[in-house]
PDB file of C-alpha atoms in Angstrom:
ATOM      1  CA  UNK A   1      48.893  81.350 146.072  1.00  0.00           C
ATOM      2  CA  UNK A   2      50.302  84.861 145.834  1.00  0.00           C
ATOM      3  CA  UNK A   3      47.100  86.411 147.184  1.00  0.00           C
ATOM      4  CA  UNK A   4      45.653  83.912 149.636  1.00  0.00           C
ATOM      5  CA  UNK A   5      47.204  81.142 151.662  1.00  0.00           C
ATOM      6  CA  UNK A   6      46.451  77.669 150.368  1.00  0.00           C
ATOM      7  CA  UNK A   7      45.007  75.810 153.340  1.00  0.00           C
ATOM      8  CA  UNK A   8      42.076  73.675 154.329  1.00  0.00           C
ATOM      9  CA  UNK A   9      40.414  73.010 157.656  1.00  0.00           C
ATOM     10  CA  UNK A  10      39.469  69.758 159.298  1.00  0.00           C
ATOM     11  CA  UNK A  11      36.160  69.220 161.089  1.00  0.00           C
ATOM     12  CA  UNK A  12      37.818  70.156 164.411  1.00  0.00           C
ATOM     13  CA  UNK A  13      38.864  73.543 162.937  1.00  0.00           C
ATOM     14  CA  UNK A  14      42.573  72.734 162.727  1.00  0.00           C
ATOM     15  CA  UNK A  15      44.394  74.050 159.666  1.00  0.00           C
ATOM     16  CA  UNK A  16      45.579  71.433 157.175  1.00  0.00           C
ATOM     17  CA  UNK A  17      48.076  72.148 154.346  1.00  0.00           C
ATOM     18  CA  UNK A  18      46.956  71.831 150.709  1.00  0.00           C
ATOM     19  CA  UNK A  19      49.148  70.358 147.971  1.00  0.00           C
ATOM     20  CA  UNK A  20      48.491  69.342 144.379  1.00  0.00           C
ATOM     21  CA  UNK A  21      49.412  65.867 143.257  1.00  0.00           C
ATOM     22  CA  UNK A  22      49.034  64.590 139.709  1.00  0.00           C
ATOM     23  CA  UNK A  23      48.384  60.954 138.867  1.00  0.00           C
ATOM     24  CA  UNK A  24      48.276  58.974 135.659  1.00  0.00           C
ATOM     25  CA  UNK A  25      45.280  56.903 134.572  1.00  0.00           C
ATOM     26  CA  UNK A  26      46.388  54.074 136.879  1.00  0.00           C
ATOM     27  CA  UNK A  27      46.558  56.185 140.045  1.00  0.00           C
ATOM     28  CA  UNK A  28      50.376  56.383 140.104  1.00  0.00           C
ATOM     29  CA  UNK A  29      51.854  59.740 141.095  1.00  0.00           C
ATOM     30  CA  UNK A  30      53.353  61.588 138.133  1.00  0.00           C
ATOM     31  CA  UNK A  31      56.746  63.164 138.798  1.00  0.00           C
ATOM     32  CA  UNK A  32      56.740  66.706 137.393  1.00  0.00           C
ATOM     33  CA  UNK A  33      60.535  66.730 137.136  1.00  0.00           C
ATOM     34  CA  UNK A  34      60.868  63.576 135.059  1.00  0.00           C
ATOM     35  CA  UNK A  35      61.544  63.122 131.333  1.00  0.00           C
ATOM     36  CA  UNK A  36      58.594  61.450 129.591  1.00  0.00           C
ATOM     37  CA  UNK A  37      57.730  60.607 125.990  1.00  0.00           C
ATOM     38  CA  UNK A  38      54.050  59.727 125.691  1.00  0.00           C
ATOM     39  CA  UNK A  39      52.271  57.451 123.259  1.00  0.00           C
ATOM     40  CA  UNK A  40      50.834  59.347 120.308  1.00  0.00           C
ATOM     41  CA  UNK A  41      47.070  59.932 120.447  1.00  0.00           C
ATOM     42  CA  UNK A  42      45.196  58.524 118.670  1.00  0.00           C
ATOM     43  CA  UNK A  43      47.148  55.406 117.827  1.00  0.00           C
ATOM     44  CA  UNK A  44      46.597  54.010 115.277  1.00  0.00           C
ATOM     45  CA  UNK A  45      45.607  57.106 113.303  1.00  0.00           C
ATOM     46  CA  UNK A  46      44.453  57.978 109.801  1.00  0.00           C
ATOM     47  CA  UNK A  47      44.360  61.787 109.806  1.00  0.00           C
ATOM     48  CA  UNK A  48      46.256  63.582 112.548  1.00  0.00           C
ATOM     49  CA  UNK A  49      47.989  62.479 115.741  1.00  0.00           C
ATOM     50  CA  UNK A  50      49.629  64.285 118.652  1.00  0.00           C
ATOM     51  CA  UNK A  51      52.874  63.268 120.325  1.00  0.00           C
ATOM     52  CA  UNK A  52      53.287  64.600 123.855  1.00  0.00           C
ATOM     53  CA  UNK A  53      56.441  64.812 125.919  1.00  0.00           C
ATOM     54  CA  UNK A  54      57.590  66.304 129.190  1.00  0.00           C
ATOM     55  CA  UNK A  55      61.011  67.802 129.913  1.00  0.00           C
ATOM     56  CA  UNK A  56      62.417  68.128 133.445  1.00  0.00           C
ATOM     57  CA  UNK A  57      64.338  71.252 132.412  1.00  0.00           C
ATOM     58  CA  UNK A  58      64.543  73.577 129.418  1.00  0.00           C
ATOM     59  CA  UNK A  59      66.633  72.040 126.648  1.00  0.00           C
ATOM     60  CA  UNK A  60      66.965  71.330 122.976  1.00  0.00           C
ATOM     61  CA  UNK A  61      65.081  68.292 121.701  1.00  0.00           C
ATOM     62  CA  UNK A  62      64.785  66.359 118.470  1.00  0.00           C
ATOM     63  CA  UNK A  63      61.843  64.156 117.524  1.00  0.00           C
ATOM     64  CA  UNK A  64      62.652  61.851 114.614  1.00  0.00           C
ATOM     65  CA  UNK A  65      60.143  59.610 112.844  1.00  0.00           C
ATOM     66  CA  UNK A  66      61.570  56.448 111.235  1.00  0.00           C
ATOM     67  CA  UNK A  67      59.881  53.865 109.041  1.00  0.00           C
ATOM     68  CA  UNK A  68      60.471  50.151 109.697  1.00  0.00           C
ATOM     69  CA  UNK A  69      63.491  50.120 107.355  1.00  0.00           C
ATOM     70  CA  UNK A  70      65.192  52.810 109.480  1.00  0.00           C
ATOM     71  CA  UNK A  71      64.702  55.645 106.985  1.00  0.00           C
ATOM     72  CA  UNK A  72      64.051  59.082 108.523  1.00  0.00           C
ATOM     73  CA  UNK A  73      60.723  60.385 107.213  1.00  0.00           C
ATOM     74  CA  UNK A  74      60.195  63.391 109.513  1.00  0.00           C
ATOM     75  CA  UNK A  75      62.300  65.387 111.957  1.00  0.00           C
ATOM     76  CA  UNK A  76      61.359  68.186 114.339  1.00  0.00           C
ATOM     77  CA  UNK A  77      64.085  70.078 116.221  1.00  0.00           C
ATOM     78  CA  UNK A  78      63.678  72.885 118.694  1.00  0.00           C
ATOM     79  CA  UNK A  79      64.410  74.475 122.032  1.00  0.00           C
ATOM     80  CA  UNK A  80      61.719  73.718 124.587  1.00  0.00           C
ATOM     81  CA  UNK A  81      60.975  75.034 128.047  1.00  0.00           C
ATOM     82  CA  UNK A  82      60.590  72.840 131.104  1.00  0.00           C
ATOM     83  CA  UNK A  83      57.242  71.067 131.162  1.00  0.00           C
ATOM     84  CA  UNK A  84      54.761  69.469 128.802  1.00  0.00           C
ATOM     85  CA  UNK A  85      54.819  69.935 125.011  1.00  0.00           C
ATOM     86  CA  UNK A  86      52.976  68.505 122.010  1.00  0.00           C
ATOM     87  CA  UNK A  87      53.940  67.977 118.389  1.00  0.00           C
ATOM     88  CA  UNK A  88      51.168  67.412 115.853  1.00  0.00           C
ATOM     89  CA  UNK A  89      51.718  65.085 112.929  1.00  0.00           C
ATOM     90  CA  UNK A  90      49.527  64.781 109.823  1.00  0.00           C
ATOM     91  CA  UNK A  91      49.229  61.552 107.842  1.00  0.00           C
ATOM     92  CA  UNK A  92      50.206  63.537 104.713  1.00  0.00           C
ATOM     93  CA  UNK A  93      53.651  64.182 106.284  1.00  0.00           C
ATOM     94  CA  UNK A  94      54.423  60.457 106.119  1.00  0.00           C
ATOM     95  CA  UNK A  95      55.060  58.539 102.889  1.00  0.00           C
ATOM     96  CA  UNK A  96      52.429  55.826 103.485  1.00  0.00           C
ATOM     97  CA  UNK A  97      50.599  53.783 106.099  1.00  0.00           C
ATOM     98  CA  UNK A  98      52.342  51.302 108.335  1.00  0.00           C
ATOM     99  CA  UNK A  99      54.449  51.141 111.467  1.00  0.00           C
ATOM    100  CA  UNK A 100      56.729  54.023 112.477  1.00  0.00           C
ATOM    101  CA  UNK A 101      59.058  54.630 115.422  1.00  0.00           C
ATOM    102  CA  UNK A 102      59.608  58.033 116.998  1.00  0.00           C
ATOM    103  CA  UNK A 103      62.539  58.589 119.341  1.00  0.00           C
ATOM    104  CA  UNK A 104      62.808  61.838 121.291  1.00  0.00           C
ATOM    105  CA  UNK A 105      66.391  62.871 122.017  1.00  0.00           C
ATOM    106  CA  UNK A 106      67.612  65.581 124.385  1.00  0.00           C
ATOM    107  CA  UNK A 107      71.159  66.129 125.664  1.00  0.00           C
ATOM    108  CA  UNK A 108      70.382  64.036 128.756  1.00  0.00           C
ATOM    109  CA  UNK A 109      67.494  61.729 127.796  1.00  0.00           C
ATOM    110  CA  UNK A 110      66.208  59.440 125.053  1.00  0.00           C
ATOM    111  CA  UNK A 111      62.996  57.468 124.663  1.00  0.00           C
ATOM    112  CA  UNK A 112      61.279  55.740 121.738  1.00  0.00           C
ATOM    113  CA  UNK A 113      57.640  54.850 121.014  1.00  0.00           C
ATOM    114  CA  UNK A 114      55.889  53.115 118.113  1.00  0.00           C
ATOM    115  CA  UNK A 115      52.899  54.367 116.132  1.00  0.00           C
ATOM    116  CA  UNK A 116      50.683  52.941 113.430  1.00  0.00           C
ATOM    117  CA  UNK A 117      49.270  54.814 110.453  1.00  0.00           C
ATOM    118  CA  UNK A 118      46.425  53.393 108.378  1.00  0.00           C
TER     119      UNK A 118
END
């Protein structure tokens, strides 16, 4: 902290350092400096869904949504800061229900997930 030291004390009065650690739903430690593309929530969806991703450094990124035939149906490009970001997607932005794939591409990373629209 800028104003107070972050520390805790044990029962014997000895100072003990304090550190934050983030875990996923399975108790695994989440690396803050790692590229991640998350599963859209909710999935499947019928109205709106949110696609989250985490960048280890500021960079350009492109999220592309493909239908099962490989046709691009939606594309979002931008410059993003380091950290967590979300892109909202409405059912009306897609041609119809079904299975879609959404790769996220940055200059140094790529990942792909699948979503279902009903």
